[in-house]
PDB file of C-alpha atoms in Angstrom:
ATOM      1  CA  ASN V   1     -35.321  54.670 196.463  1.00  0.00           C
ATOM      2  CA  ALA V   2     -34.306  51.865 194.131  1.00  0.00           C
ATOM      3  CA  GLY V   3     -32.420  49.049 195.780  1.00  0.00           C
ATOM      4  CA  VAL V   4     -32.673  45.918 197.875  1.00  0.00           C
ATOM      5  CA  THR V   5     -35.033  45.878 200.849  1.00  0.00           C
ATOM      6  CA  GLN V   6     -34.656  43.347 203.649  1.00  0.00           C
ATOM      7  CA  THR V   7     -37.027  42.685 206.518  1.00  0.00           C
ATOM      8  CA  PRO V   8     -36.792  42.444 209.440  1.00  0.00           C
ATOM      9  CA  LYS V   9     -33.676  44.392 210.458  1.00  0.00           C
ATOM     10  CA  PHE V  10     -33.353  42.624 213.805  1.00  0.00           C
ATOM     11  CA  GLN V  11     -34.721  39.352 215.153  1.00  0.00           C
ATOM     12  CA  VAL V  12     -34.228  37.218 218.243  1.00  0.00           C
ATOM     13  CA  LEU V  13     -35.307  33.592 218.029  1.00  0.00           C
ATOM     14  CA  LYS V  14     -35.329  30.739 220.469  1.00  0.00           C
ATOM     15  CA  THR V  15     -33.623  27.510 219.449  1.00  0.00           C
ATOM     16  CA  GLY V  16     -36.009  25.451 217.349  1.00  0.00           C
ATOM     17  CA  GLN V  17     -38.193  28.342 216.207  1.00  0.00           C
ATOM     18  CA  SER V  18     -38.672  29.055 212.529  1.00  0.00           C
ATOM     19  CA  MET V  19     -38.706  32.297 210.594  1.00  0.00           C
ATOM     20  CA  THR V  20     -38.475  33.718 207.093  1.00  0.00           C
ATOM     21  CA  LEU V  21     -36.238  36.577 206.057  1.00  0.00           C
ATOM     22  CA  GLN V  22     -37.715  38.624 203.261  1.00  0.00           C
ATOM     23  CA  CYS V  23     -35.848  40.315 200.426  1.00  0.00           C
ATOM     24  CA  ALA V  24     -37.138  42.360 197.503  1.00  0.00           C
ATOM     25  CA  GLN V  25     -35.365  44.314 194.760  1.00  0.00           C
ATOM     26  CA  ASP V  26     -36.805  46.819 192.329  1.00  0.00           C
ATOM     27  CA  MET V  27     -33.941  47.014 189.840  1.00  0.00           C
ATOM     28  CA  ASN V  28     -35.165  44.239 187.522  1.00  0.00           C
ATOM     29  CA  HIS V  29     -32.077  42.200 188.379  1.00  0.00           C
ATOM     30  CA  ASN V  30     -31.979  38.580 187.293  1.00  0.00           C
ATOM     31  CA  SER V  31     -29.826  37.107 190.048  1.00  0.00           C
ATOM     32  CA  MET V  32     -30.354  37.212 193.792  1.00  0.00           C
ATOM     33  CA  TYR V  33     -28.277  35.920 196.691  1.00  0.00           C
ATOM     34  CA  TRP V  34     -28.322  35.293 200.407  1.00  0.00           C
ATOM     35  CA  TYR V  35     -25.073  35.715 202.374  1.00  0.00           C
ATOM     36  CA  ARG V  36     -24.202  35.492 206.019  1.00  0.00           C
ATOM     37  CA  GLN V  37     -21.443  37.509 207.650  1.00  0.00           C
ATOM     38  CA  ASP V  38     -19.660  36.235 210.727  1.00  0.00           C
ATOM     39  CA  PRO V  39     -16.644  37.766 212.499  1.00  0.00           C
ATOM     40  CA  GLY V  40     -13.412  36.747 210.790  1.00  0.00           C
ATOM     41  CA  MET V  41     -15.262  34.779 208.113  1.00  0.00           C
ATOM     42  CA  GLY V  42     -16.129  37.357 205.505  1.00  0.00           C
ATOM     43  CA  LEU V  43     -19.302  36.902 203.495  1.00  0.00           C
ATOM     44  CA  ARG V  44     -20.350  33.330 202.823  1.00  0.00           C
ATOM     45  CA  LEU V  45     -22.951  32.379 200.242  1.00  0.00           C
ATOM     46  CA  ILE V  46     -25.938  30.443 201.564  1.00  0.00           C
ATOM     47  CA  TYR V  47     -28.156  30.141 198.482  1.00  0.00           C
ATOM     48  CA  TYR V  48     -28.515  31.915 195.192  1.00  0.00           C
ATOM     49  CA  SER V  49     -31.016  32.259 192.397  1.00  0.00           C
ATOM     50  CA  ALA V  50     -29.438  32.885 189.019  1.00  0.00           C
ATOM     51  CA  SER V  51     -32.802  33.680 187.479  1.00  0.00           C
ATOM     52  CA  GLU V  52     -36.494  33.551 188.298  1.00  0.00           C
ATOM     53  CA  GLY V  53     -37.568  29.972 188.882  1.00  0.00           C
ATOM     54  CA  THR V  54     -34.139  28.601 189.799  1.00  0.00           C
ATOM     55  CA  THR V  55     -32.349  28.249 193.118  1.00  0.00           C
ATOM     56  CA  ASP V  56     -29.064  26.589 194.029  1.00  0.00           C
ATOM     57  CA  LYS V  57     -27.008  25.884 197.104  1.00  0.00           C
ATOM     58  CA  GLY V  58     -24.033  28.011 197.958  1.00  0.00           C
ATOM     59  CA  GLU V  59     -21.178  27.417 200.379  1.00  0.00           C
ATOM     60  CA  VAL V  60     -23.169  27.044 203.632  1.00  0.00           C
ATOM     61  CA  PRO V  61     -26.758  25.906 202.815  1.00  0.00           C
ATOM     62  CA  ASN V  62     -27.401  23.511 205.713  1.00  0.00           C
ATOM     63  CA  GLY V  63     -30.324  24.552 207.893  1.00  0.00           C
ATOM     64  CA  TYR V  64     -31.767  26.943 205.314  1.00  0.00           C
ATOM     65  CA  ASN V  65     -34.274  26.913 202.495  1.00  0.00           C
ATOM     66  CA  VAL V  66     -35.093  29.559 199.910  1.00  0.00           C
ATOM     67  CA  SER V  67     -37.911  30.574 197.613  1.00  0.00           C
ATOM     68  CA  ARG V  68     -37.645  32.771 194.521  1.00  0.00           C
ATOM     69  CA  LEU V  69     -41.248  33.929 194.621  1.00  0.00           C
ATOM     70  CA  ASN V  70     -40.962  36.070 191.484  1.00  0.00           C
ATOM     71  CA  LYS V  71     -38.293  38.175 189.841  1.00  0.00           C
ATOM     72  CA  ARG V  72     -38.382  40.733 192.660  1.00  0.00           C
ATOM     73  CA  GLU V  73     -38.512  38.565 195.776  1.00  0.00           C
ATOM     74  CA  PHE V  74     -36.146  35.983 197.259  1.00  0.00           C
ATOM     75  CA  SER V  75     -36.844  34.711 200.764  1.00  0.00           C
ATOM     76  CA  LEU V  76     -34.667  32.730 203.179  1.00  0.00           C
ATOM     77  CA  ARG V  77     -36.252  30.358 205.684  1.00  0.00           C
ATOM     78  CA  LEU V  78     -34.828  28.878 208.842  1.00  0.00           C
ATOM     79  CA  GLU V  79     -36.974  25.852 209.682  1.00  0.00           C
ATOM     80  CA  SER V  80     -35.480  25.112 213.108  1.00  0.00           C
ATOM     81  CA  ALA V  81     -33.127  27.829 214.267  1.00  0.00           C
ATOM     82  CA  ALA V  82     -29.866  26.925 215.998  1.00  0.00           C
ATOM     83  CA  PRO V  83     -27.397  29.148 217.900  1.00  0.00           C
ATOM     84  CA  SER V  84     -24.865  28.549 215.093  1.00  0.00           C
ATOM     85  CA  GLN V  85     -27.190  30.529 212.830  1.00  0.00           C
ATOM     86  CA  THR V  86     -26.644  33.686 214.858  1.00  0.00           C
ATOM     87  CA  SER V  87     -25.262  36.023 212.218  1.00  0.00           C
ATOM     88  CA  VAL V  88     -25.893  39.038 210.038  1.00  0.00           C
ATOM     89  CA  TYR V  89     -27.715  38.070 206.866  1.00  0.00           C
ATOM     90  CA  PHE V  90     -27.437  40.032 203.642  1.00  0.00           C
ATOM     91  CA  CYS V  91     -29.516  39.747 200.524  1.00  0.00           C
ATOM     92  CA  ALA V  92     -28.006  40.940 197.252  1.00  0.00           C
ATOM     93  CA  SER V  93     -28.977  41.201 193.599  1.00  0.00           C
ATOM     94  CA  THR V  94     -27.267  41.846 190.301  1.00  0.00           C
ATOM     95  CA  LEU V  95     -27.745  41.760 186.555  1.00  0.00           C
ATOM     96  CA  ALA V  96     -24.522  39.749 186.362  1.00  0.00           C
ATOM     97  CA  ALA V  97     -21.922  39.017 189.041  1.00  0.00           C
ATOM     98  CA  ASN V  98     -19.168  40.994 187.341  1.00  0.00           C
ATOM     99  CA  TYR V  99     -21.306  44.132 187.446  1.00  0.00           C
ATOM    100  CA  GLY V 100     -21.142  44.083 191.227  1.00  0.00           C
ATOM    101  CA  TYR V 101     -23.872  43.275 193.684  1.00  0.00           C
ATOM    102  CA  THR V 102     -26.368  45.625 195.290  1.00  0.00           C
ATOM    103  CA  PHE V 103     -26.780  44.592 198.901  1.00  0.00           C
ATOM    104  CA  GLY V 104     -29.591  45.158 201.347  1.00  0.00           C
ATOM    105  CA  SER V 105     -28.890  46.676 204.743  1.00  0.00           C
ATOM    106  CA  GLY V 106     -28.898  43.306 206.496  1.00  0.00           C
ATOM    107  CA  THR V 107     -30.814  41.364 209.134  1.00  0.00           C
ATOM    108  CA  ARG V 108     -29.120  40.834 212.467  1.00  0.00           C
ATOM    109  CA  LEU V 109     -30.361  37.490 213.801  1.00  0.00           C
ATOM    110  CA  THR V 110     -29.672  36.144 217.268  1.00  0.00           C
ATOM    111  CA  VAL V 111     -30.662  32.597 218.209  1.00  0.00           C
ATOM    112  CA  VAL V 112     -30.696  31.906 221.944  1.00  0.00           C
TER     113      VAL V 112
ATOM    114  CA  ASP N   1      -9.744  26.708 202.126  1.00  0.00           C
ATOM    115  CA  GLN N   2      -9.662  30.484 201.958  1.00  0.00           C
ATOM    116  CA  GLN N   3      -9.258  31.228 198.258  1.00  0.00           C
ATOM    117  CA  VAL N   4      -9.338  34.995 198.762  1.00  0.00           C
ATOM    118  CA  LYS N   5      -7.231  36.330 201.605  1.00  0.00           C
ATOM    119  CA  GLN N   6      -7.002  39.743 203.170  1.00  0.00           C
ATOM    120  CA  ASN N   7      -4.169  39.292 205.624  1.00  0.00           C
ATOM    121  CA  SER N   8      -4.436  42.697 207.279  1.00  0.00           C
ATOM    122  CA  PRO N   9      -7.517  42.897 209.512  1.00  0.00           C
ATOM    123  CA  SER N  10      -6.999  46.620 210.026  1.00  0.00           C
ATOM    124  CA  LEU N  11      -5.138  49.636 208.680  1.00  0.00           C
ATOM    125  CA  SER N  12      -4.741  53.200 209.962  1.00  0.00           C
ATOM    126  CA  VAL N  13      -3.795  56.066 207.665  1.00  0.00           C
ATOM    127  CA  GLN N  14      -3.534  59.823 208.085  1.00  0.00           C
ATOM    128  CA  GLU N  15      -5.987  61.964 206.162  1.00  0.00           C
ATOM    129  CA  GLY N  16      -4.526  63.046 202.817  1.00  0.00           C
ATOM    130  CA  ARG N  17      -2.106  60.132 202.587  1.00  0.00           C
ATOM    131  CA  ILE N  18      -2.426  56.996 200.466  1.00  0.00           C
ATOM    132  CA  SER N  19      -4.281  53.934 201.723  1.00  0.00           C
ATOM    133  CA  ILE N  20      -3.223  50.608 200.248  1.00  0.00           C
ATOM    134  CA  LEU N  21      -5.394  47.580 200.878  1.00  0.00           C
ATOM    135  CA  ASN N  22      -4.092  44.211 199.787  1.00  0.00           C
ATOM    136  CA  CYS N  23      -5.687  40.969 198.701  1.00  0.00           C
ATOM    137  CA  ASP N  24      -4.178  37.617 197.671  1.00  0.00           C
ATOM    138  CA  TYR N  25      -5.918  34.776 195.893  1.00  0.00           C
ATOM    139  CA  THR N  26      -5.090  31.176 195.149  1.00  0.00           C
ATOM    140  CA  ASN N  27      -7.508  30.149 192.393  1.00  0.00           C
ATOM    141  CA  SER N  28      -6.044  30.871 188.957  1.00  0.00           C
ATOM    142  CA  MET N  29      -9.539  30.487 187.428  1.00  0.00           C
ATOM    143  CA  PHE N  30     -10.711  33.788 188.909  1.00  0.00           C
ATOM    144  CA  ASP N  31     -11.360  36.142 186.008  1.00  0.00           C
ATOM    145  CA  TYR N  32     -12.880  39.175 187.672  1.00  0.00           C
ATOM    146  CA  PHE N  33     -12.044  40.988 190.876  1.00  0.00           C
ATOM    147  CA  LEU N  34     -14.123  43.462 192.848  1.00  0.00           C
ATOM    148  CA  TRP N  35     -13.827  45.683 195.908  1.00  0.00           C
ATOM    149  CA  TYR N  36     -16.704  46.481 198.219  1.00  0.00           C
ATOM    150  CA  LYS N  37     -16.911  49.021 201.022  1.00  0.00           C
ATOM    151  CA  LYS N  38     -19.014  48.491 204.127  1.00  0.00           C
ATOM    152  CA  TYR N  39     -20.056  50.930 206.816  1.00  0.00           C
ATOM    153  CA  PRO N  40     -21.369  49.657 210.179  1.00  0.00           C
ATOM    154  CA  ALA N  41     -25.025  48.588 210.154  1.00  0.00           C
ATOM    155  CA  GLU N  42     -25.174  48.865 206.362  1.00  0.00           C
ATOM    156  CA  GLY N  43     -24.789  46.417 203.518  1.00  0.00           C
ATOM    157  CA  PRO N  44     -21.605  46.376 201.437  1.00  0.00           C
ATOM    158  CA  THR N  45     -21.530  48.709 198.445  1.00  0.00           C
ATOM    159  CA  PHE N  46     -19.720  47.981 195.209  1.00  0.00           C
ATOM    160  CA  LEU N  47     -16.678  50.201 194.759  1.00  0.00           C
ATOM    161  CA  ILE N  48     -14.542  49.200 191.792  1.00  0.00           C
ATOM    162  CA  SER N  49     -13.690  46.113 189.737  1.00  0.00           C
ATOM    163  CA  ILE N  50     -11.072  44.827 187.334  1.00  0.00           C
ATOM    164  CA  SER N  51     -11.021  42.126 184.716  1.00  0.00           C
ATOM    165  CA  SER N  52      -8.182  39.609 184.713  1.00  0.00           C
ATOM    166  CA  ILE N  53      -7.118  40.847 181.261  1.00  0.00           C
ATOM    167  CA  LYS N  54      -6.202  44.226 182.743  1.00  0.00           C
ATOM    168  CA  ASP N  55      -3.629  45.239 185.324  1.00  0.00           C
ATOM    169  CA  LYS N  56      -5.092  48.562 186.420  1.00  0.00           C
ATOM    170  CA  ASN N  57      -8.454  50.247 186.717  1.00  0.00           C
ATOM    171  CA  GLU N  58      -9.003  53.751 188.024  1.00  0.00           C
ATOM    172  CA  ASP N  59     -12.101  55.547 189.244  1.00  0.00           C
ATOM    173  CA  GLY N  60     -11.505  58.922 190.815  1.00  0.00           C
ATOM    174  CA  ARG N  61      -9.531  58.491 194.032  1.00  0.00           C
ATOM    175  CA  PHE N  62      -9.706  54.704 193.790  1.00  0.00           C
ATOM    176  CA  THR N  63      -7.329  52.556 191.745  1.00  0.00           C
ATOM    177  CA  VAL N  64      -7.175  48.783 191.691  1.00  0.00           C
ATOM    178  CA  PHE N  65      -3.999  47.011 190.582  1.00  0.00           C
ATOM    179  CA  LEU N  66      -3.850  43.363 189.562  1.00  0.00           C
ATOM    180  CA  ASN N  67      -0.666  41.282 189.464  1.00  0.00           C
ATOM    181  CA  LYS N  68      -1.716  37.939 188.011  1.00  0.00           C
ATOM    182  CA  SER N  69       1.694  36.314 188.276  1.00  0.00           C
ATOM    183  CA  ALA N  70       1.732  37.009 192.013  1.00  0.00           C
ATOM    184  CA  LYS N  71      -2.024  36.385 192.394  1.00  0.00           C
ATOM    185  CA  HIS N  72      -2.265  39.691 194.176  1.00  0.00           C
ATOM    186  CA  LEU N  73      -4.459  42.739 193.898  1.00  0.00           C
ATOM    187  CA  SER N  74      -4.487  45.994 195.749  1.00  0.00           C
ATOM    188  CA  LEU N  75      -6.776  48.964 196.193  1.00  0.00           C
ATOM    189  CA  HIS N  76      -5.193  52.398 196.411  1.00  0.00           C
ATOM    190  CA  ILE N  77      -7.117  55.345 197.809  1.00  0.00           C
ATOM    191  CA  VAL N  78      -5.514  58.733 197.164  1.00  0.00           C
ATOM    192  CA  PRO N  79      -5.949  61.006 198.990  1.00  0.00           C
ATOM    193  CA  SER N  80      -7.570  59.243 201.908  1.00  0.00           C
ATOM    194  CA  GLN N  81     -10.484  60.994 203.581  1.00  0.00           C
ATOM    195  CA  PRO N  82     -12.162  60.383 206.965  1.00  0.00           C
ATOM    196  CA  GLY N  83     -15.312  59.242 205.117  1.00  0.00           C
ATOM    197  CA  ASP N  84     -13.286  56.382 203.664  1.00  0.00           C
ATOM    198  CA  SER N  85     -13.159  54.779 207.108  1.00  0.00           C
ATOM    199  CA  ALA N  86     -14.968  51.488 206.605  1.00  0.00           C
ATOM    200  CA  VAL N  87     -14.410  47.770 206.113  1.00  0.00           C
ATOM    201  CA  TYR N  88     -13.201  46.881 202.617  1.00  0.00           C
ATOM    202  CA  PHE N  89     -13.902  43.469 201.140  1.00  0.00           C
ATOM    203  CA  CYS N  90     -12.010  42.015 198.239  1.00  0.00           C
ATOM    204  CA  ALA N  91     -13.966  39.580 196.041  1.00  0.00           C
ATOM    205  CA  ALA N  92     -13.103  37.356 193.105  1.00  0.00           C
ATOM    206  CA  SER N  93     -15.327  35.572 190.641  1.00  0.00           C
ATOM    207  CA  ALA N  94     -14.958  32.533 188.421  1.00  0.00           C
ATOM    208  CA  SER N  95     -17.313  30.668 186.140  1.00  0.00           C
ATOM    209  CA  SER N  96     -18.695  27.545 187.791  1.00  0.00           C
ATOM    210  CA  GLY N  97     -21.261  25.396 185.983  1.00  0.00           C
ATOM    211  CA  GLY N  98     -22.659  28.305 183.986  1.00  0.00           C
ATOM    212  CA  TYR N  99     -22.784  30.516 187.054  1.00  0.00           C
ATOM    213  CA  GLN N 100     -20.308  33.220 188.030  1.00  0.00           C
ATOM    214  CA  LYS N 101     -19.311  32.231 191.556  1.00  0.00           C
ATOM    215  CA  VAL N 102     -18.062  35.053 193.783  1.00  0.00           C
ATOM    216  CA  THR N 103     -15.751  34.469 196.753  1.00  0.00           C
ATOM    217  CA  PHE N 104     -15.213  37.183 199.349  1.00  0.00           C
ATOM    218  CA  GLY N 105     -12.228  37.888 201.552  1.00  0.00           C
ATOM    219  CA  THR N 106     -12.570  38.471 205.284  1.00  0.00           C
ATOM    220  CA  GLY N 107     -12.251  42.241 205.063  1.00  0.00           C
ATOM    221  CA  THR N 108      -9.828  44.983 206.127  1.00  0.00           C
ATOM    222  CA  LYS N 109     -10.987  47.736 208.454  1.00  0.00           C
ATOM    223  CA  LEU N 110      -9.588  51.075 207.314  1.00  0.00           C
ATOM    224  CA  GLN N 111      -9.394  53.996 209.710  1.00  0.00           C
ATOM    225  CA  VAL N 112      -8.502  57.378 208.252  1.00  0.00           C
ATOM    226  CA  ILE N 113      -7.309  59.695 210.988  1.00  0.00           C
ATOM    227  CA  PRO N 114      -8.127  63.405 210.567  1.00  0.00           C
TER     228      PRO N 114
END
């Protein structure tokens, strides 16, 4: 099925460990995004990539890095995980923001 | 600074009745507004949108109303169905440095009671 695929779905990390969240879309969308969702906070933008080869910081980029590997793939890396990064992470893509995003099913990350 | 506010964390409605979800915004530069629906353990899905040059957009049972003077938009669901039970996010976008920046509200959990 066409859409946005995120892996893994669940992950538990110890403080200080690193990991990469993977995201791929097969809709030929130009723009891709990483959001985190926390209780009472809505969806907050971590990083985005308006087009292949470009990445920019969003609202809450500290502690994260991203790579737009090609048009399909946009990964999010936590270099040294902290408990404050416990959250649900969503990847999304779109042709243009006003067309609406297509979201992946999310990665639930717990940092202990 | 919460630029997009959904002041009702939850709403319960009887099946068949109208559900009205509200959203207020503060940034007058927002030029496009969207609603997303989210089921547990799934990503949000795009539901309906409206441009700032319009005051109403309808898609089946879903209608979004925009009142620019009040900086308020609402989503009406008529008639409400149990499958509509979900969290609804309001979102607004504005151009920022050549990029269309989208800001989400905190969500309203709708429960439709059979």
